[in-house]
Amino acid sequence: MTEPLRVEGTAPLRKVLETKNLELNFGPQHPATHGVYRAVLALDGERVVGIESIIGYLHRGIEKWAEYRTYTKATPVFDRLDYVGAILNCHGYVGAVEKLMKVEVPKRAQYVRVILDELQRIANHLLWLGTHALDLGAMTVLFYALREREVIMDLFEAMLGQRLLQNAYPIGGIRLDFPKGWDRACRNFLAEFPNRIDEYETLLSTNRIWVQRTRGVGIVSGEEAVALGLSGPTLRGSGVCFDVRKAMPYSSYEEFDFEVPLGERGDVYDRYIVRVREMRQSIRIVQQALDGLPEGPLMPEKLSKIIRPPAGEAYFCVEGTKGMLGFYVVSDGTDKPWRLHVRAPSFVNLQGLERMCVGGLVADVVANIGSLDIVLGEVDR
Amino acid sequence: MADVIQAIQSKFPGAILEIVEYQGERTLVVRPGRVKAVLGHLKQIEGFNFLADVSSAHWPEEGRIDVVYIVRSLKSREQLRVRTPLPIEDPTVETVSDLWGTADWLEREVYDLMGVQFTGHADLRRIMLPEDFEGHPLRKEYPMEGDDEWRNYVPPENRE
């Protein structure tokens, strides 16, 4: 507390002018919340003393909806959870059903899935990078990032027929092989993209304004991050090494050589740099998968047209673009899921916002929300 | 993993009702009254420091609601599922939000959509749905479509 203001010959002003916390509503329609997310901030001057998240504006009841559809028909709706990382949602869902049914996905299909997953991760991180920088006033990055994202979108369109919500994988494998010339187009992109990342880094990583806006802001220690259940780049920015691709390898990830980038201080800058480095690792993975792409079938031979898993339950996780994306499928032996729960990383990570914001400045709330990389379609489901 | 289960069995006799293994996943079915003690033991003694998920499933014919916890040890890379069957008449279980901060919102979600009461939870409110919403939509009796869907809906002009 500062000393009360004193004007010569009068009583201290604090007795006359009492200060109280200001309640500020932020969102739900605000460009920096990246969707319909509302926060009520309690402010003491410029300091944030409390924050309450209000979510649910985009709740569509996807989990309930899926209980009334057959396993195949329910697939496309999960693209709508994290709509900028749709392929990974699809992978999580079909992976859970495959696990429950004990379906062995053919090797070639596994590799193709890895390629598309990692391209999707890059596309997501590019959109995140552009909008996060835009939030903090660095507009240029957005144009560059969307330019490269466009190339990936074109690759998706050529391969899957859709750009954003691709309904990428059927249960069991993949639908179609790469179209003619796709491999070369992808390799051209991979050859060029590291230079592009260097460009982004010259714009941001050593930019004094960027560093001042992000260094030491929203610090979460590793222990706190684990206690709050954070995952993905948000957790790794705090220096905790937990990547589902390494910890619980799926879809042949154990065969690829890649590193898990870690931060040191757990601030906004570290979460930024972890994601940028992850893009470089994703390129390595795609390159290895393209080089080592095995021949073989795309779908398993013995897979009935009607998907009817045995009664039981399975939990399958993928490393989503935002973190640990888990699908919990409970089957009663019919062709419809009895219960389908999604562990949405954005939802759990958003809980960490309070820890990041309280005690900081009100201007840093936007930086913290951006550094979490939330998608409200996934938070609200 | 086998010694973890043995330790629980000797420390909390009768707490584990069943152990299910499927596709490399292990599920402990735990008596509702002991679930917090078992989870606390898993966290503090066995190093399952990461609560990945809290979920639920409604089984109206068996008259129960299952609450499912997925805990993970980041060090030993083991994952364990703890399931507890609650009676449908009184689906109440102790909160674990004091053990893991993660559980705060996850339990609120289960309360909101499934109607499970978590005793000791500091802030058990609806999270996804509006506060004046009636019913818990993930219960099986909650209708998906048809006339019943708008049963509780009062148009704004008719509201008091």
Coordinates of C-alpha atoms in Angstrom, one line a residue:
Chain A
M1 CA 0.0 0.0 0.0
T2 CA 1.3 3.5 -0.9
E3 CA 1.3 6.3 1.6
P4 CA -2.0 8.3 1.7
L5 CA -1.9 11.4 -0.4
R6 CA -1.3 14.5 1.7
V7 CA -2.1 18.0 0.9
E8 CA -0.4 20.6 3.2
G9 CA -2.6 21.5 6.1
T10 CA -5.4 19.0 5.4
A11 CA -6.3 15.5 6.5
P12 CA -4.9 12.6 4.5
L13 CA -7.0 12.1 1.4
R14 CA -7.5 8.4 1.9
K15 CA -10.0 9.2 4.6
V16 CA -12.1 11.2 2.1
L17 CA -11.5 9.2 -1.0
E18 CA -11.8 5.5 -0.3
T19 CA -10.7 3.3 -3.1
K20 CA -12.4 0.0 -3.9
N21 CA -11.9 -2.7 -6.5
L22 CA -13.3 -2.1 -9.9
E23 CA -15.2 -4.8 -11.5
L24 CA -14.5 -5.0 -15.2
N25 CA -16.4 -7.2 -17.7
F26 CA -14.2 -8.6 -20.5
G27 CA -16.0 -10.3 -23.3
P28 CA -17.9 -12.4 -24.3
Q29 CA -17.7 -10.5 -27.6
H30 CA -14.1 -9.3 -27.6
P31 CA -11.6 -10.0 -30.3
A32 CA -8.8 -10.8 -27.9
T33 CA -10.8 -13.6 -26.2
H34 CA -10.6 -15.7 -29.4
G35 CA -14.2 -16.7 -29.2
V36 CA -17.2 -16.3 -26.9
Y37 CA -15.4 -16.3 -23.5
R38 CA -16.2 -13.9 -20.7
A39 CA -14.0 -12.9 -17.8
V40 CA -15.0 -10.7 -14.9
L41 CA -11.9 -9.0 -13.6
A42 CA -11.5 -7.4 -10.3
L43 CA -9.0 -4.5 -10.6
D44 CA -7.2 -2.5 -8.0
G45 CA -6.0 0.3 -10.3
E46 CA -4.0 -1.4 -13.0
R47 CA -3.5 -4.6 -11.0
V48 CA -5.7 -7.7 -11.4
V49 CA -6.8 -9.0 -8.0
G50 CA -9.3 -11.5 -9.1
I51 CA -10.6 -13.1 -12.3
E52 CA -13.6 -15.3 -12.8
S53 CA -14.1 -17.1 -16.1
I54 CA -17.6 -17.6 -17.4
I55 CA -17.8 -20.1 -20.2
G56 CA -20.5 -22.2 -21.9
Y57 CA -21.6 -19.8 -24.5
L58 CA -20.7 -22.3 -27.2
H59 CA -21.9 -25.4 -25.4
R60 CA -23.6 -27.5 -28.1
G61 CA -23.9 -30.7 -26.1
I62 CA -21.6 -32.7 -28.4
E63 CA -21.1 -35.5 -25.9
K64 CA -24.9 -36.0 -25.5
W65 CA -25.4 -35.7 -29.3
A66 CA -22.8 -38.4 -30.0
E67 CA -24.8 -40.9 -27.8
Y68 CA -27.6 -40.8 -30.3
R69 CA -25.5 -41.4 -33.4
T70 CA -23.7 -44.5 -34.6
Y71 CA -19.9 -44.6 -34.2
T72 CA -19.4 -43.7 -37.8
K73 CA -21.9 -40.9 -37.9
A74 CA -20.5 -39.3 -34.8
T75 CA -17.1 -38.9 -36.3
P76 CA -17.4 -35.5 -38.1
V77 CA -18.8 -33.7 -35.1
F78 CA -15.6 -33.9 -33.2
D79 CA -13.9 -31.7 -35.8
R80 CA -16.1 -29.0 -34.4
L81 CA -14.5 -29.1 -31.0
D82 CA -11.1 -27.6 -31.7
Y83 CA -11.9 -26.2 -35.2
V84 CA -8.4 -25.1 -35.9
G85 CA -6.9 -28.5 -35.1
A86 CA -9.7 -30.6 -36.5
I87 CA -7.6 -33.6 -37.7
L88 CA -6.2 -34.2 -34.2
N89 CA -9.7 -34.3 -32.7
C90 CA -10.7 -36.8 -35.4
H91 CA -7.6 -38.9 -34.6
G92 CA -8.4 -38.9 -30.9
Y93 CA -11.9 -40.1 -31.5
V94 CA -11.2 -42.8 -34.1
G95 CA -8.2 -43.9 -32.0
A96 CA -10.4 -44.4 -28.9
V97 CA -12.9 -46.5 -30.9
E98 CA -10.1 -48.5 -32.5
K99 CA -8.6 -49.2 -29.1
L100 CA -12.0 -50.3 -27.8
M101 CA -12.5 -52.6 -30.8
K102 CA -8.9 -53.8 -30.8
V103 CA -8.4 -52.8 -34.4
E104 CA -4.9 -52.8 -35.7
V105 CA -4.4 -49.8 -38.0
P106 CA -2.2 -50.6 -41.0
K107 CA 1.3 -49.2 -40.9
R108 CA 0.9 -47.0 -43.9
A109 CA -2.3 -45.5 -42.5
Q110 CA -0.4 -44.8 -39.3
Y111 CA 2.3 -42.9 -41.1
V112 CA -0.1 -40.9 -43.2
R113 CA -1.9 -40.0 -40.0
V114 CA 1.3 -38.8 -38.5
I115 CA 2.0 -36.6 -41.5
L116 CA -1.4 -35.0 -41.5
D117 CA -1.4 -34.6 -37.7
E118 CA 1.9 -32.8 -37.7
L119 CA 0.8 -30.5 -40.6
Q120 CA -2.3 -29.7 -38.7
R121 CA -0.2 -28.9 -35.6
I122 CA 1.9 -26.5 -37.7
A123 CA -1.3 -24.9 -39.1
N124 CA -2.7 -24.4 -35.7
H125 CA 0.5 -23.0 -34.3
L126 CA 0.7 -20.6 -37.2
L127 CA -2.8 -19.3 -36.6
W128 CA -2.1 -19.0 -32.9
L129 CA 1.2 -17.2 -33.6
G130 CA -0.4 -14.7 -35.9
T131 CA -3.4 -13.9 -33.6
H132 CA -1.3 -13.9 -30.4
A133 CA 1.1 -11.4 -31.9
L134 CA -1.8 -9.4 -33.2
D135 CA -3.3 -9.2 -29.7
L136 CA 0.0 -7.7 -28.5
G137 CA 0.2 -5.2 -31.3
A138 CA 2.5 -6.9 -33.7
M139 CA 0.4 -7.0 -36.8
T140 CA 2.9 -8.1 -39.4
V141 CA 3.2 -11.7 -38.2
L142 CA -0.4 -12.5 -38.9
F143 CA 0.0 -11.9 -42.6
Y144 CA 3.1 -14.0 -42.9
A145 CA 1.6 -16.8 -40.7
L146 CA -1.6 -17.0 -42.7
R147 CA 0.4 -17.1 -45.9
E148 CA 2.1 -20.3 -44.8
R149 CA -1.0 -21.7 -43.3
E150 CA -2.7 -21.3 -46.7
V151 CA -0.2 -23.7 -48.2
I152 CA -1.1 -26.3 -45.6
M153 CA -4.8 -25.7 -46.2
D154 CA -4.2 -26.4 -49.9
L155 CA -2.4 -29.6 -49.0
F156 CA -5.4 -30.7 -46.9
E157 CA -7.8 -29.8 -49.6
A158 CA -5.9 -31.8 -52.2
M159 CA -5.7 -34.8 -49.8
L160 CA -9.0 -34.7 -47.9
G161 CA -11.3 -32.5 -50.0
Q162 CA -11.7 -30.0 -47.1
R163 CA -9.7 -27.2 -45.7
L164 CA -10.8 -26.7 -42.1
L165 CA -13.2 -29.4 -40.9
Q166 CA -11.8 -32.4 -42.9
N167 CA -13.4 -35.4 -41.2
A168 CA -10.0 -36.8 -41.9
Y169 CA -10.0 -40.4 -40.8
P170 CA -12.5 -43.2 -40.9
I171 CA -12.4 -45.8 -38.0
G172 CA -9.7 -48.2 -38.9
G173 CA -7.3 -46.3 -41.2
I174 CA -7.5 -43.7 -43.9
R175 CA -9.8 -43.3 -46.9
L176 CA -7.6 -42.4 -49.8
D177 CA -3.9 -42.4 -50.6
F178 CA -2.0 -39.2 -51.4
P179 CA -3.0 -37.7 -54.8
K180 CA -0.5 -37.4 -57.5
G181 CA 2.1 -34.7 -56.9
W182 CA 1.1 -34.3 -53.2
D183 CA 4.4 -35.7 -51.9
R184 CA 6.4 -33.1 -54.0
A185 CA 4.2 -30.2 -52.9
C186 CA 4.6 -31.2 -49.3
R187 CA 8.3 -31.6 -49.6
N188 CA 8.6 -28.1 -51.2
F189 CA 6.7 -26.7 -48.3
L190 CA 8.9 -28.5 -45.8
A191 CA 12.1 -27.3 -47.5
E192 CA 10.9 -23.7 -47.4
F193 CA 9.2 -23.5 -44.1
P194 CA 12.2 -23.4 -41.7
N195 CA 13.3 -20.2 -43.4
R196 CA 9.8 -18.8 -42.8
I197 CA 10.1 -19.7 -39.1
D198 CA 13.4 -17.8 -39.0
E199 CA 11.5 -14.8 -40.4
Y200 CA 8.9 -14.9 -37.7
E201 CA 11.7 -15.2 -35.1
T202 CA 13.4 -12.1 -36.5
L203 CA 10.1 -10.3 -36.1
L204 CA 9.4 -11.4 -32.5
S205 CA 12.0 -13.5 -30.6
T206 CA 14.5 -10.6 -30.2
N207 CA 12.1 -7.8 -30.7
R208 CA 12.4 -5.5 -27.7
I209 CA 8.8 -4.6 -27.5
W210 CA 7.7 -8.3 -27.8
V211 CA 10.2 -9.4 -25.1
Q212 CA 9.0 -6.7 -22.8
R213 CA 5.4 -7.6 -23.3
T214 CA 6.0 -11.3 -22.7
R215 CA 9.1 -11.8 -20.4
G216 CA 8.2 -12.4 -16.8
V217 CA 4.4 -12.1 -17.5
G218 CA 2.0 -14.8 -16.3
I219 CA 4.6 -17.0 -14.7
V220 CA 3.5 -20.5 -13.7
S221 CA 6.0 -22.7 -12.0
G222 CA 6.3 -26.4 -13.0
E223 CA 4.8 -27.6 -9.8
E224 CA 1.8 -25.3 -10.1
A225 CA 1.3 -26.2 -13.7
V226 CA 1.2 -29.9 -12.8
A227 CA -1.2 -29.3 -9.9
L228 CA -3.5 -27.3 -12.2
G229 CA -3.4 -30.1 -14.8
L230 CA -2.0 -28.0 -17.6
S231 CA -0.8 -29.9 -20.6
G232 CA 0.7 -29.3 -24.0
P233 CA 2.9 -26.3 -24.8
T234 CA 1.4 -24.5 -21.8
L235 CA 2.8 -27.1 -19.4
R236 CA 6.1 -27.5 -21.3
G237 CA 6.6 -23.8 -21.2
S238 CA 7.0 -24.3 -17.5
G239 CA 9.7 -26.8 -18.0
V240 CA 7.7 -30.0 -17.3
C241 CA 8.4 -32.6 -20.0
F242 CA 5.1 -34.3 -20.7
D243 CA 4.2 -34.9 -24.3
V244 CA 1.7 -37.7 -25.1
R245 CA 3.7 -38.6 -28.3
K246 CA 6.6 -39.5 -26.1
A247 CA 4.8 -40.6 -22.9
M248 CA 2.2 -42.8 -24.5
P249 CA 3.3 -43.3 -28.1
Y250 CA 0.4 -43.9 -30.6
S251 CA 0.3 -44.2 -34.3
S252 CA 4.0 -45.2 -34.5
Y253 CA 5.3 -42.0 -32.9
E254 CA 8.0 -44.1 -31.2
E255 CA 9.7 -44.6 -34.6
F256 CA 10.3 -40.9 -35.2
D257 CA 13.2 -38.9 -33.9
F258 CA 12.1 -35.6 -32.5
E259 CA 12.7 -33.5 -29.4
V260 CA 10.3 -32.0 -26.9
P261 CA 11.1 -28.3 -26.5
L262 CA 10.9 -27.0 -23.0
G263 CA 10.7 -23.6 -21.4
E264 CA 12.5 -22.5 -18.3
R265 CA 10.6 -19.7 -16.5
G266 CA 7.0 -20.6 -17.5
D267 CA 6.1 -17.1 -18.7
V268 CA 4.3 -16.0 -21.8
Y269 CA 7.6 -15.8 -23.7
D270 CA 8.5 -19.4 -22.9
R271 CA 5.1 -20.6 -24.1
Y272 CA 5.7 -18.7 -27.3
I273 CA 9.1 -20.1 -27.9
V274 CA 8.0 -23.6 -27.1
R275 CA 5.4 -23.5 -29.8
V276 CA 7.7 -22.0 -32.3
R277 CA 10.3 -24.8 -31.7
E278 CA 7.5 -27.3 -31.9
M279 CA 6.8 -26.3 -35.4
R280 CA 10.4 -27.1 -36.3
Q281 CA 10.1 -30.5 -34.7
S282 CA 6.9 -31.1 -36.6
I283 CA 8.7 -30.5 -39.8
R284 CA 11.3 -33.2 -38.8
I285 CA 8.6 -35.7 -38.1
V286 CA 6.8 -35.1 -41.4
Q287 CA 10.0 -35.4 -43.3
Q288 CA 10.9 -38.7 -41.6
A289 CA 7.4 -40.0 -42.2
L290 CA 7.5 -39.1 -45.9
D291 CA 10.9 -40.7 -46.3
G292 CA 10.0 -43.9 -44.4
L293 CA 6.4 -44.2 -45.7
P294 CA 5.8 -48.0 -45.9
E295 CA 3.7 -49.6 -48.6
G296 CA 0.6 -51.5 -47.7
P297 CA -3.1 -51.3 -47.3
L298 CA -4.9 -48.2 -46.0
M299 CA -7.7 -50.0 -44.1
P300 CA -7.5 -53.2 -42.1
E301 CA -8.8 -56.3 -43.9
K302 CA -11.2 -57.5 -41.3
L303 CA -13.4 -54.6 -40.4
S304 CA -17.2 -54.9 -40.5
K305 CA -19.2 -52.1 -42.1
I306 CA -21.2 -51.6 -38.9
I307 CA -19.0 -50.5 -36.1
R308 CA -20.1 -52.4 -33.0
P309 CA -17.4 -52.4 -30.2
P310 CA -17.7 -54.9 -27.4
A311 CA -19.1 -53.7 -24.1
G312 CA -16.4 -51.9 -22.1
E313 CA -14.5 -48.7 -21.9
A314 CA -11.4 -47.2 -23.4
Y315 CA -9.4 -44.0 -22.9
F316 CA -7.2 -42.8 -25.7
C317 CA -5.1 -39.7 -25.7
V318 CA -3.4 -37.8 -28.4
E319 CA -1.1 -34.9 -28.1
G320 CA -3.5 -32.3 -29.5
T321 CA -2.5 -28.9 -30.6
K322 CA -3.4 -27.5 -27.2
G323 CA -2.4 -30.4 -25.0
M324 CA -3.5 -33.8 -23.8
L325 CA -6.6 -34.5 -25.8
G326 CA -8.4 -37.6 -24.3
F327 CA -11.4 -39.5 -25.5
Y328 CA -13.2 -41.7 -23.0
V329 CA -15.6 -44.1 -24.8
V330 CA -18.0 -46.3 -22.9
S331 CA -19.7 -49.0 -24.9
D332 CA -22.7 -51.2 -24.0
G333 CA -22.2 -53.4 -27.0
T334 CA -24.5 -51.6 -29.4
D335 CA -23.6 -49.6 -32.5
K336 CA -23.9 -46.3 -30.6
P337 CA -21.6 -45.0 -27.9
W338 CA -23.2 -45.2 -24.4
R339 CA -21.1 -42.4 -23.1
L340 CA -18.4 -40.3 -24.8
H341 CA -16.4 -37.9 -22.8
V342 CA -13.8 -35.5 -24.2
R343 CA -10.9 -34.3 -22.1
A344 CA -10.5 -30.9 -23.8
P345 CA -7.1 -29.5 -23.1
S346 CA -8.3 -25.9 -23.6
F347 CA -10.9 -26.4 -20.9
V348 CA -8.4 -27.6 -18.3
N349 CA -5.7 -25.1 -19.4
L350 CA -8.1 -22.2 -19.0
Q351 CA -8.3 -22.9 -15.3
G352 CA -4.7 -21.8 -15.1
L353 CA -5.6 -18.4 -16.3
E354 CA -6.4 -17.2 -12.8
R355 CA -3.0 -18.2 -11.6
M356 CA -1.3 -16.3 -14.5
C357 CA -3.4 -13.1 -14.2
V358 CA -3.8 -12.4 -10.5
G359 CA -1.2 -9.9 -9.4
G360 CA -0.4 -8.9 -12.9
L361 CA -1.4 -5.9 -15.0
V362 CA -4.7 -5.7 -16.7
A363 CA -3.0 -5.3 -20.1
D364 CA -1.3 -8.6 -19.5
V365 CA -4.6 -10.5 -19.3
V366 CA -4.7 -10.5 -23.1
A367 CA -1.2 -11.7 -23.3
N368 CA -2.0 -14.6 -20.9
I369 CA -5.2 -15.6 -22.7
G370 CA -3.3 -15.6 -26.0
S371 CA -0.4 -17.7 -24.5
L372 CA -2.9 -20.4 -23.5
D373 CA -4.0 -20.9 -27.1
I374 CA -7.7 -21.7 -26.2
V375 CA -10.4 -22.5 -28.7
L376 CA -13.8 -22.0 -27.2
G377 CA -15.4 -24.7 -29.3
E378 CA -13.3 -27.1 -27.3
V379 CA -13.7 -25.4 -23.9
D380 CA -17.5 -25.5 -24.2
R381 CA -18.0 -28.5 -26.3
Chain B
M1 CA 1.8 -51.3 -10.9
A2 CA 1.0 -54.6 -9.1
D3 CA 2.7 -53.4 -5.9
V4 CA 0.6 -50.2 -6.1
I5 CA -2.6 -52.2 -6.0
Q6 CA -1.2 -54.4 -3.3
A7 CA -0.4 -51.4 -1.2
I8 CA -3.9 -50.1 -1.6
Q9 CA -5.4 -53.4 -0.8
S10 CA -3.4 -53.7 2.5
K11 CA -3.9 -50.1 3.5
F12 CA -7.6 -49.9 2.6
P13 CA -9.0 -53.4 2.9
G14 CA -12.2 -53.9 1.1
A15 CA -11.9 -50.6 -0.8
I16 CA -11.2 -52.1 -4.2
L17 CA -14.4 -53.9 -5.5
E18 CA -12.9 -55.0 -8.8
I19 CA -9.9 -54.6 -11.0
V20 CA -10.6 -54.5 -14.8
E21 CA -7.9 -54.8 -17.4
Y22 CA -8.5 -54.1 -21.0
Q23 CA -6.1 -53.1 -23.8
G24 CA -3.3 -52.3 -21.4
E25 CA -5.5 -50.0 -19.3
R26 CA -6.1 -50.8 -15.6
T27 CA -9.3 -49.7 -13.9
L28 CA -9.8 -49.9 -10.1
V29 CA -13.4 -50.0 -9.1
V30 CA -13.4 -48.4 -5.6
R31 CA -16.1 -48.2 -3.0
P32 CA -17.6 -44.7 -3.0
G33 CA -16.7 -43.9 0.6
R34 CA -13.1 -44.7 0.2
V35 CA -12.4 -43.1 -3.2
K36 CA -10.9 -40.0 -1.8
A37 CA -8.6 -41.9 0.5
V38 CA -7.4 -44.1 -2.3
L39 CA -6.8 -41.1 -4.6
G40 CA -5.0 -39.3 -1.9
H41 CA -2.8 -42.3 -1.3
L42 CA -2.1 -42.6 -5.1
K43 CA -1.1 -38.9 -5.2
Q44 CA 0.9 -38.6 -2.1
I45 CA 2.6 -42.0 -1.7
E46 CA 2.6 -43.5 -5.2
G47 CA 3.4 -40.4 -7.2
F48 CA 0.3 -40.1 -9.4
N49 CA 0.7 -36.4 -9.4
F50 CA -1.3 -35.5 -12.5
L51 CA -5.1 -35.7 -12.5
A52 CA -5.9 -36.0 -16.2
D53 CA -9.7 -36.2 -16.2
V54 CA -12.9 -36.6 -14.2
S55 CA -15.8 -38.0 -16.0
S56 CA -19.0 -39.9 -15.4
A57 CA -21.5 -42.3 -17.0
H58 CA -25.1 -43.0 -16.2
W59 CA -26.5 -46.5 -16.0
P60 CA -30.2 -46.2 -15.2
E61 CA -31.0 -49.9 -15.4
E62 CA -28.3 -50.7 -12.8
G63 CA -29.4 -47.6 -10.9
R64 CA -26.0 -46.1 -10.6
I65 CA -23.8 -43.2 -11.9
D66 CA -20.1 -44.0 -12.3
V67 CA -17.6 -41.3 -11.6
V68 CA -14.3 -41.9 -13.3
Y69 CA -10.9 -40.4 -12.4
I70 CA -7.9 -40.7 -14.6
V71 CA -4.7 -40.2 -12.7
R72 CA -1.2 -40.2 -14.2
S73 CA 2.3 -40.3 -12.9
L74 CA 4.4 -38.0 -15.0
K75 CA 7.6 -39.6 -13.6
S76 CA 6.9 -43.3 -14.1
R77 CA 4.5 -42.7 -17.1
E78 CA 1.8 -44.9 -15.7
Q79 CA -1.8 -44.1 -16.0
L80 CA -4.6 -45.5 -13.9
R81 CA -8.3 -45.2 -14.0
V82 CA -10.3 -45.1 -10.7
R83 CA -14.1 -45.7 -11.1
T84 CA -16.6 -45.4 -8.3
P85 CA -20.3 -46.5 -8.6
L86 CA -22.7 -44.1 -6.9
P87 CA -26.3 -44.9 -6.2
I88 CA -28.7 -43.0 -8.4
E89 CA -30.9 -41.9 -5.5
D90 CA -28.0 -40.0 -3.9
P91 CA -25.0 -39.5 -6.2
T92 CA -22.7 -38.0 -3.7
V93 CA -18.9 -38.3 -3.5
E94 CA -16.2 -36.4 -1.7
T95 CA -14.4 -33.7 -3.7
V96 CA -10.8 -34.1 -4.7
S97 CA -10.4 -30.5 -5.7
D98 CA -8.2 -29.9 -2.6
L99 CA -5.8 -32.6 -3.8
W100 CA -5.6 -31.4 -7.4
G101 CA -6.6 -27.9 -8.6
T102 CA -7.6 -29.5 -11.9
A103 CA -10.6 -31.1 -10.3
D104 CA -12.3 -27.8 -9.6
W105 CA -13.7 -27.3 -13.1
L106 CA -13.9 -30.9 -14.0
E107 CA -16.1 -31.7 -11.0
R108 CA -18.2 -28.7 -11.7
E109 CA -18.7 -30.0 -15.2
V110 CA -19.8 -33.4 -13.9
Y111 CA -22.1 -31.7 -11.4
D112 CA -23.6 -29.6 -14.1
L113 CA -24.2 -32.2 -16.8
M114 CA -24.6 -35.3 -14.7
G115 CA -25.9 -34.1 -11.4
V116 CA -23.3 -35.6 -9.1
Q117 CA -22.8 -33.8 -5.8
F118 CA -19.2 -33.3 -4.7
T119 CA -19.2 -32.7 -0.9
G120 CA -16.6 -30.2 0.2
H121 CA -16.2 -28.6 -3.1
A122 CA -15.8 -24.9 -2.5
D123 CA -17.7 -23.6 -5.5
L124 CA -20.0 -26.2 -6.9
R125 CA -22.0 -24.3 -9.5
R126 CA -23.1 -24.9 -13.0
I127 CA -20.3 -24.2 -15.5
M128 CA -21.5 -25.0 -19.0
L129 CA -25.2 -24.3 -18.7
P130 CA -27.0 -21.2 -17.4
E131 CA -27.7 -21.0 -13.7
D132 CA -31.4 -21.3 -14.0
F133 CA -31.2 -24.5 -16.2
E134 CA -33.2 -27.4 -14.8
G135 CA -32.1 -31.0 -15.1
H136 CA -28.8 -32.6 -16.0
P137 CA -28.6 -33.3 -19.7
L138 CA -26.1 -36.2 -19.7
R139 CA -28.5 -38.3 -17.6
K140 CA -30.1 -40.9 -19.9
E141 CA -33.7 -39.9 -19.1
Y142 CA -33.0 -36.3 -20.3
P143 CA -34.7 -36.2 -23.8
M144 CA -32.6 -35.5 -26.8
E145 CA -35.4 -34.3 -29.0
G146 CA -39.2 -34.2 -29.2
D147 CA -41.8 -32.1 -27.4
D148 CA -40.1 -32.6 -24.1
E149 CA -37.0 -30.8 -25.1
W150 CA -38.5 -27.3 -24.3
R151 CA -40.5 -28.5 -21.3
N152 CA -38.7 -26.1 -19.0
Y153 CA -38.4 -23.2 -21.4
V154 CA -40.4 -20.1 -20.7
P155 CA -40.4 -17.5 -23.4
P156 CA -39.0 -14.2 -22.3
E157 CA -42.4 -12.4 -22.6
N158 CA -44.0 -14.8 -20.2
R159 CA -41.4 -14.6 -17.6
E160 CA -42.3 -13.0 -14.3

